[in-house]
Coordinates of C-alpha atoms in Angstrom, one line a residue:
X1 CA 114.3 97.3 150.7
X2 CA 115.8 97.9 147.3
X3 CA 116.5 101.8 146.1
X4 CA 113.3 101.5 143.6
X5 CA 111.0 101.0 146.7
X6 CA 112.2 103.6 148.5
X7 CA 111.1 106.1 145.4
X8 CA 107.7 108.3 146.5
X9 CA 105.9 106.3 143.5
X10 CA 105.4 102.9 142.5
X11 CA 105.3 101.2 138.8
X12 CA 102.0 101.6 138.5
X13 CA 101.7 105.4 139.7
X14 CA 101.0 107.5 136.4
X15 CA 102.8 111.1 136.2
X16 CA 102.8 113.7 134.2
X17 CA 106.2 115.5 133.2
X18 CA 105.9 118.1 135.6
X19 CA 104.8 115.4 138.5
X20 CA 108.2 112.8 137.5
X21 CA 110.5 115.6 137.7
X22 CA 109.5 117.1 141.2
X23 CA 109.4 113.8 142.3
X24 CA 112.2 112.4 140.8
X25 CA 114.4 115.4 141.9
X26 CA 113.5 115.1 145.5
X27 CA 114.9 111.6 145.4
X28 CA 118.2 112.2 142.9
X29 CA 120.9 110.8 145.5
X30 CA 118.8 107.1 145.3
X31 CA 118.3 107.5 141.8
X32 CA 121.9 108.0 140.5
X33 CA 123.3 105.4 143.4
X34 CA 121.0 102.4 141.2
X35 CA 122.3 101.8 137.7
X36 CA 118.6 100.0 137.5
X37 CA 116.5 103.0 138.7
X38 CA 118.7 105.5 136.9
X39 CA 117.8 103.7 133.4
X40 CA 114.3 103.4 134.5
X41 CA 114.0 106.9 135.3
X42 CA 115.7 108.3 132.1
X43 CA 113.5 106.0 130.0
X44 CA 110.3 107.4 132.0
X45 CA 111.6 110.7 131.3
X46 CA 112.0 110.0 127.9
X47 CA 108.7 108.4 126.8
X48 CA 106.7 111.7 128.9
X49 CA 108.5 113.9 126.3
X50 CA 107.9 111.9 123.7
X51 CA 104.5 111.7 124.3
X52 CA 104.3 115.4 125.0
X53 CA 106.1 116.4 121.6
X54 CA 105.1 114.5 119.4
X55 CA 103.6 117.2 117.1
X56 CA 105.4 119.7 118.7
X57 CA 109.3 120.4 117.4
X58 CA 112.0 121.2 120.0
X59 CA 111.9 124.7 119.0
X60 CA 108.2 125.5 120.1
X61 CA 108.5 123.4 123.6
X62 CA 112.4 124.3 125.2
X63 CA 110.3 125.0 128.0
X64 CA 110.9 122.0 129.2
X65 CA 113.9 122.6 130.4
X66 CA 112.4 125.6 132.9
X67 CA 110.6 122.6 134.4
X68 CA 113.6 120.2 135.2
X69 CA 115.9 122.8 136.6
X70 CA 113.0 124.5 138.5
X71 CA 112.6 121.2 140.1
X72 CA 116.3 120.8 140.5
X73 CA 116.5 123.7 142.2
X74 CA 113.5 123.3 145.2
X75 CA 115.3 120.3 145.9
X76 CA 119.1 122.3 146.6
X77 CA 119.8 124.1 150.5
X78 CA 122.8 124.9 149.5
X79 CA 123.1 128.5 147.7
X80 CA 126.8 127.5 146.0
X81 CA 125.0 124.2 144.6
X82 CA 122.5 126.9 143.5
X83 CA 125.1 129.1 142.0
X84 CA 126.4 126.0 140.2
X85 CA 123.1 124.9 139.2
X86 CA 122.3 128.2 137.6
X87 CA 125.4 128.3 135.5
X88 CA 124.7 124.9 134.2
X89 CA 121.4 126.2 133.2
X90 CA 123.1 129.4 131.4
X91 CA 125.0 127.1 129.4
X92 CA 122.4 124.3 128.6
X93 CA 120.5 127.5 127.2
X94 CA 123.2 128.7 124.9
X95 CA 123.6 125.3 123.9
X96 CA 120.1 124.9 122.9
X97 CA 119.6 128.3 121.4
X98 CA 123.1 127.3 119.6
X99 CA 121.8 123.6 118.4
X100 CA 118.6 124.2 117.5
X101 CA 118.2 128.2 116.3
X102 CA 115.8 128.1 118.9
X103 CA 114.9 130.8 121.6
X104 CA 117.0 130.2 125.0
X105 CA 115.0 128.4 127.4
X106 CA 115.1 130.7 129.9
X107 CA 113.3 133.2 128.2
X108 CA 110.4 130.6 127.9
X109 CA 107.4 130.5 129.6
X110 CA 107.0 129.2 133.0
X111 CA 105.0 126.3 131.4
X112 CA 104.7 124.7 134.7
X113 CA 101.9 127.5 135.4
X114 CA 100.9 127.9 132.1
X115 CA 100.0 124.5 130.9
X116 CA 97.3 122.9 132.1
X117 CA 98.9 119.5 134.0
X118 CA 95.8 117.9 134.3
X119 CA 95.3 117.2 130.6
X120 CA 99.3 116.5 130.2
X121 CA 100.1 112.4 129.0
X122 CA 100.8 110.4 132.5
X123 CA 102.6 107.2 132.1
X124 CA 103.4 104.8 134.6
X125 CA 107.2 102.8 134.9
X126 CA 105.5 99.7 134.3
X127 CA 103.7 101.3 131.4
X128 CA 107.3 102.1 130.2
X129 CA 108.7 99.2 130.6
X130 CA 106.1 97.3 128.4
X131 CA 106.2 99.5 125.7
X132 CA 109.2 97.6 124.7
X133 CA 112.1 99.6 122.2
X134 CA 109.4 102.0 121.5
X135 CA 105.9 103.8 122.8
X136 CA 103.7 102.5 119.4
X137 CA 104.6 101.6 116.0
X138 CA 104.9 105.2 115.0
X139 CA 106.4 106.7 118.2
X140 CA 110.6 107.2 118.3
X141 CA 112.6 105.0 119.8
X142 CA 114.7 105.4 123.3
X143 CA 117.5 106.7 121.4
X144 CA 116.5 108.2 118.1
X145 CA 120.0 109.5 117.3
X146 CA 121.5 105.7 117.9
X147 CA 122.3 105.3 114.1
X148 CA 123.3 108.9 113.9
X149 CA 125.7 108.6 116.7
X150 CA 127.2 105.0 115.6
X151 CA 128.0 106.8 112.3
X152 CA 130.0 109.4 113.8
X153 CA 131.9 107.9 116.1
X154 CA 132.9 105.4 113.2
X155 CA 134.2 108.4 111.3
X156 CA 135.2 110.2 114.6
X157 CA 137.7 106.9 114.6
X158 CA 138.4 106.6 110.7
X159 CA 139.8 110.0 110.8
X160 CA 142.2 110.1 114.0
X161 CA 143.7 106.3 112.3
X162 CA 143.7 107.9 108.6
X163 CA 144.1 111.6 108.0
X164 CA 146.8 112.3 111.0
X165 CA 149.7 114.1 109.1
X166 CA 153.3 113.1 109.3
X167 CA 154.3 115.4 110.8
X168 CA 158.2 113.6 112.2
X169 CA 158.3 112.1 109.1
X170 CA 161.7 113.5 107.2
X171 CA 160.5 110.6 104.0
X172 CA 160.3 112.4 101.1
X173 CA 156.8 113.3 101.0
X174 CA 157.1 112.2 96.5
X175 CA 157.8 109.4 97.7
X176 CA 155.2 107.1 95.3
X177 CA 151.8 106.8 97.1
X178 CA 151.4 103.5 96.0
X179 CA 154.6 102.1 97.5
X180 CA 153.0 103.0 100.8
X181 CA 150.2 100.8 100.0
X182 CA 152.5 97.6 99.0
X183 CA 154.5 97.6 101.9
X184 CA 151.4 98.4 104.4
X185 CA 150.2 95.4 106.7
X186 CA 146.6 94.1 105.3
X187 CA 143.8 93.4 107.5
X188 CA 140.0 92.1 106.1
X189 CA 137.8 94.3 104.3
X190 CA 134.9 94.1 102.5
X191 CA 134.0 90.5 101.8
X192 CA 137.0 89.4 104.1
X193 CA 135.7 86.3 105.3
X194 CA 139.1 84.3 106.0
X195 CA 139.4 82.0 102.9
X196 CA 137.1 84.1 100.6
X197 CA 136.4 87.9 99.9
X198 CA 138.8 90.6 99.3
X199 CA 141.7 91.8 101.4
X200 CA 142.6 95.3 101.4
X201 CA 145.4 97.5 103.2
X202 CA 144.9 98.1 106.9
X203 CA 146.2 101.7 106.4
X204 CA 148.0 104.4 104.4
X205 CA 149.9 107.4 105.6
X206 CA 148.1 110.8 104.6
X207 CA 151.1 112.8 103.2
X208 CA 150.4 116.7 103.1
X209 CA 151.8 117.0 99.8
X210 CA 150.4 114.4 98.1
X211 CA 147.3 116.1 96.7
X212 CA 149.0 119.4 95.9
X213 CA 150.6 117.7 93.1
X214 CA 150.2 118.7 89.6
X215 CA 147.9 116.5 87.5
X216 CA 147.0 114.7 90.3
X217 CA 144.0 114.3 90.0
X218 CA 142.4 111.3 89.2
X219 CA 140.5 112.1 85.4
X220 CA 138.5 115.1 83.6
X221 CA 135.0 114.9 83.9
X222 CA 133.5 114.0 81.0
X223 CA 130.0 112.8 81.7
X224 CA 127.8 111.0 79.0
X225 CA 124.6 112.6 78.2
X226 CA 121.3 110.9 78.9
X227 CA 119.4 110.7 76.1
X228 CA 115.9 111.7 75.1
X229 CA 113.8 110.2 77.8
X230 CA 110.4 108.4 77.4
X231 CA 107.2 110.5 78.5
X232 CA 106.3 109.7 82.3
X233 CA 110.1 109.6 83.5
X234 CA 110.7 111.8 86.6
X235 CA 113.3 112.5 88.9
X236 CA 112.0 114.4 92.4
X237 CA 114.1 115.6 95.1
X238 CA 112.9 115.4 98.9
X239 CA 114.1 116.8 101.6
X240 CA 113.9 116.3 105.6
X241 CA 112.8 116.7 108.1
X242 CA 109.4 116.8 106.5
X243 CA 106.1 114.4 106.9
X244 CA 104.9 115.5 103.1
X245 CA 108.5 114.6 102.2
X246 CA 107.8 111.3 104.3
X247 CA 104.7 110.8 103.0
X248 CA 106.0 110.7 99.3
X249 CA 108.6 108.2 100.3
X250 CA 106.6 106.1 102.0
X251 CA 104.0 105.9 99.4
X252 CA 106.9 105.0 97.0
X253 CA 107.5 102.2 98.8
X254 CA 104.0 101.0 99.2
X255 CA 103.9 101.9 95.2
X256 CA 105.5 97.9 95.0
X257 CA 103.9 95.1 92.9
X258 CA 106.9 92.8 92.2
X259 CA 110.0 93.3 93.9
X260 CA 111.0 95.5 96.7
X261 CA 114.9 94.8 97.5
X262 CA 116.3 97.6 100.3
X263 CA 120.5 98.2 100.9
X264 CA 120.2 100.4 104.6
X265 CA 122.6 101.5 106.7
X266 CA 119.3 101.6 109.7
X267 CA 115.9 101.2 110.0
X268 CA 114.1 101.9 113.3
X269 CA 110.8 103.5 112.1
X270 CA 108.0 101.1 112.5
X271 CA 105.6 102.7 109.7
X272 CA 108.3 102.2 107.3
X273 CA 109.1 98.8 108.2
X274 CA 105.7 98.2 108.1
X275 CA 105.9 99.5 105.0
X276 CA 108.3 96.2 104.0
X277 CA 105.8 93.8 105.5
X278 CA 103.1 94.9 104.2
X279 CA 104.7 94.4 100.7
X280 CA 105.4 91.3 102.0
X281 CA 102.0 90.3 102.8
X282 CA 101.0 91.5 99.4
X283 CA 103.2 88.5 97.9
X284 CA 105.9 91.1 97.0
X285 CA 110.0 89.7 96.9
X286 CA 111.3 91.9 99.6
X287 CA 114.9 91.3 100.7
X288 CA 116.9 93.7 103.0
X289 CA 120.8 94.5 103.0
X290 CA 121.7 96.0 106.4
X291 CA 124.8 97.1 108.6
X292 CA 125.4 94.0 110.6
X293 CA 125.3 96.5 113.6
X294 CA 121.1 96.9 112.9
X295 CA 121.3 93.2 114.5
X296 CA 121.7 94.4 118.3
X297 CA 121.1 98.2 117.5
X298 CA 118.3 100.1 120.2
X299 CA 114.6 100.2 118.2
X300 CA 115.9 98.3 115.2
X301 CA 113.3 96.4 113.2
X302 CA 115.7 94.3 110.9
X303 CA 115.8 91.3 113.2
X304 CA 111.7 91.7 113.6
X305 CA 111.6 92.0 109.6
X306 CA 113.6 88.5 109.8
X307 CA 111.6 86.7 112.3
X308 CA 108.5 87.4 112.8
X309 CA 107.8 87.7 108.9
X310 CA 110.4 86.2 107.3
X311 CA 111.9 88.7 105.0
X312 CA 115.1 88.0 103.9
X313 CA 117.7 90.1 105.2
X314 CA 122.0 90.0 104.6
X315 CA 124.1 91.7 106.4
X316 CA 128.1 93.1 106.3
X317 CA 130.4 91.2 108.2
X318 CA 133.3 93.7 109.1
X319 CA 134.5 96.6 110.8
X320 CA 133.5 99.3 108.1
X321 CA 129.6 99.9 107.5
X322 CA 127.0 98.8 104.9
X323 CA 126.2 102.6 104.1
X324 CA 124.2 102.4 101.5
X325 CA 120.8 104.3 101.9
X326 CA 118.6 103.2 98.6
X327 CA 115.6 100.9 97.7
X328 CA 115.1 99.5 94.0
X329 CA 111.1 99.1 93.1
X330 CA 110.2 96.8 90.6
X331 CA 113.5 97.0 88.9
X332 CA 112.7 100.4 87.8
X333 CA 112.2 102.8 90.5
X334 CA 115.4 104.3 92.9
X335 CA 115.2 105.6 96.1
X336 CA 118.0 107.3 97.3
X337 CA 119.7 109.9 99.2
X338 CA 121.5 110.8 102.9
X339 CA 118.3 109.7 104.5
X340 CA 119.0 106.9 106.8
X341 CA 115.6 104.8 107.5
X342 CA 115.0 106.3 111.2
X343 CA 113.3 107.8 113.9
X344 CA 115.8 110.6 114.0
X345 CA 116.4 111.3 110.4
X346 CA 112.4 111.5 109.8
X347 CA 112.3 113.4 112.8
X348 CA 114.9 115.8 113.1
X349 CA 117.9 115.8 110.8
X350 CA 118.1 117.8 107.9
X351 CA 118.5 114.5 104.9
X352 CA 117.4 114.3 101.6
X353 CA 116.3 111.5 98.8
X354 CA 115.5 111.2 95.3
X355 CA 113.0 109.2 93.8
X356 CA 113.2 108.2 90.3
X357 CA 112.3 106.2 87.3
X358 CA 115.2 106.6 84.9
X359 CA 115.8 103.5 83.0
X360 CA 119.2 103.4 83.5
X361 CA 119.7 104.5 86.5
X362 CA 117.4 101.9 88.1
X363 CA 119.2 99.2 86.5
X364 CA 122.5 100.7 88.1
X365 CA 121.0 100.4 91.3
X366 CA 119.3 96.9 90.6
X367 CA 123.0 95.7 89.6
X368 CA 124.3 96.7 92.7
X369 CA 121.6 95.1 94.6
X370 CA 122.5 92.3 93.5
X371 CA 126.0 92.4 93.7
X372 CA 125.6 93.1 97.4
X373 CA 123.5 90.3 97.7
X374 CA 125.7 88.1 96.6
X375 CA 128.9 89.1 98.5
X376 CA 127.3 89.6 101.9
X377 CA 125.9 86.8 104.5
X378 CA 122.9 85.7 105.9
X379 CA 121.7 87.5 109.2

């Protein structure tokens, strides 16, 4: 008998939340001793809250939380586990309260009383399991934060390998910056292909002084004036998370007659790839530059983009990302901004775009387009 017969469900019983974590708590030992059943139950878990917030930020349901250590609890003999257990709860509620400027869970309402279960979303595992990377084509992916995450533990790295100090070093810290640079060991960067691309320095010391200099910096800003601009030019600002602010984006996007050509760091919400195919479909030149990491990434929709509708799509082929975040309509309209092309930045994180029609700063965009296009590699 394996450990996922010996639950008290089966794939095809439907629970609600409150149902899977009574249940699931009861039986925690033969959960967490099955990497399988683990998964299986944190993705379960995961698509019930999903389905149960959807229109519902984190702020206005922590009560959640009363539920899974309520049910943690009923399952514990043992009043130091108990002890334990509560702490863990204390802390979990700071941290939320902290996170999310949102009242501390334990101050919620018992929702397990309050709400009435009957009418709560019930999925079954094998439900789960079919939904695939995500529960419909506008539902958030296993991991919405995926993207988010990869991005900081990239800089998390860049900055232990980059801006340590020198602390033991007795150089002369005037010692020319760019001497550094001559004598460091190169490694591939952008382009780096071996036998075509660029090759840049593998790494330069961060000396504390080196910044304090006088005139060191780089140039005076001296920006050029635009100049007077043709009636109908606009420039409007956007900011997340917000569904009007979505809905202007995405109705930018859908705005395409000619070209639609996308540089994206990631893309894992379906209306917005949907978004591309449909332009597609309407017998637009769509082409996508992504971060060769969208390839394998949880709830991606490059590699579906490629295949099943044959958009083009290049991608990086190094250690540092394609970062870019920006779409160029038509060859005259610019979307751009913090605002990676996912679940959790539509969702949750605080981003922001423009969307504009200056002439020239569409044909900036449109330049580098194609630059990228034509230095990066076929997915």
């Amino acid at each position: 008998m394996t450990k996922s017969e010996q639950l008290p469900w089966s794939h095809d019983t439907e629970l609600n939340l409150s149902d899977f974590l009574k249940k699931s708590m009861s039986v925690a030992s033969t959960i967490m001793e099955n990497e399988q059943v683990r998964q299986q139950a944190s993705k379960h878990l995961g698509s019930l809250i999903q389905l149960r917030q959807r229109d519902r930020p984190v702020t206005e349901d922590v009560g959640v939380f009363n539920r899974l250590f309520k049910a943690a609890e009923q399952q514990m003999a043992d009043a130091q586990d108990k002890k334990v257990l509560s702490l863990l709860k204390a802390q979990v509620a700071t941290f939320i309260g902290a996170s999310f400027d949102a009242p501390e869970f334990t101050q919620a309402k018992d929702e397990a009383k309050d709400d009435d279960e009957e009418n709560e979303p019930r999925l079954s595992w094998a439900t789960v399991a079919n939904q695939g990377k995500r529960l419909d084509e506008n539902e958030r992916p296993d991991d919405p934060f995926g993207p988010e995450r990869a991005e900081f533990d990239h800089h998390h790295k860049m900055a232990a390998d980059y801006n340590t100090y020198d602390r033991g070093d007795d150089e002369d810290d005037q010692q020319a910056p760019q001497e550094e640079e001559d004598n460091a060991p190169r490694e591939r960067g952008m382009g780096g292909r071996p036998g075509q691309g660029q090759w840049a320095p593998a790494k330069r010391r961060y000396r504390r002084n080196e910044y304090r200099r006088p005139n060191a910096s780089n140039s005076a800003f001296h920006p050029t004036p635009l100049g007077p601009l043709p009636a109908g030019t606009y420039c409007i600002p956007a900011f997340f998370p917000n569904e009007e602010s979505y809905d202007l984006f995405h109705a930018a996007l859908s705005s395409a007659k000619k070209t639609l050509h996308v540089a994206i760091f990631s893309l894992t919400d379906n209306k917005t790839a949907n978004a591309l195919i449909d332009a597609k479909e309407r017998g637009v030149d769509v082409k996508v530059v992504a971060d060769d990491g969208q390839l394998d990434a949880k709830g991606s929709d490059v590699v579906r983009l490629r295949d099943d509708y044959n958009i083009p799509i290049k991608i990086d082929d190094n250690a540092q990302f394609m970062h870019n975040k920006f779409a160029v309509i038509d060859d005259s309209i610019v979307i751009t901004g913090s605002f990676n092309w996912s679940i959790g930045a539509r969702y949750h994180n605080k981003e922001n775009i423009l969307i504009t029609n200056i002439a020239s700063v569409a044909e900036a965009y449109s330049k580098e387009f194609q630059h990228l296009w034509q230095i990066l590699y076929d997915a």
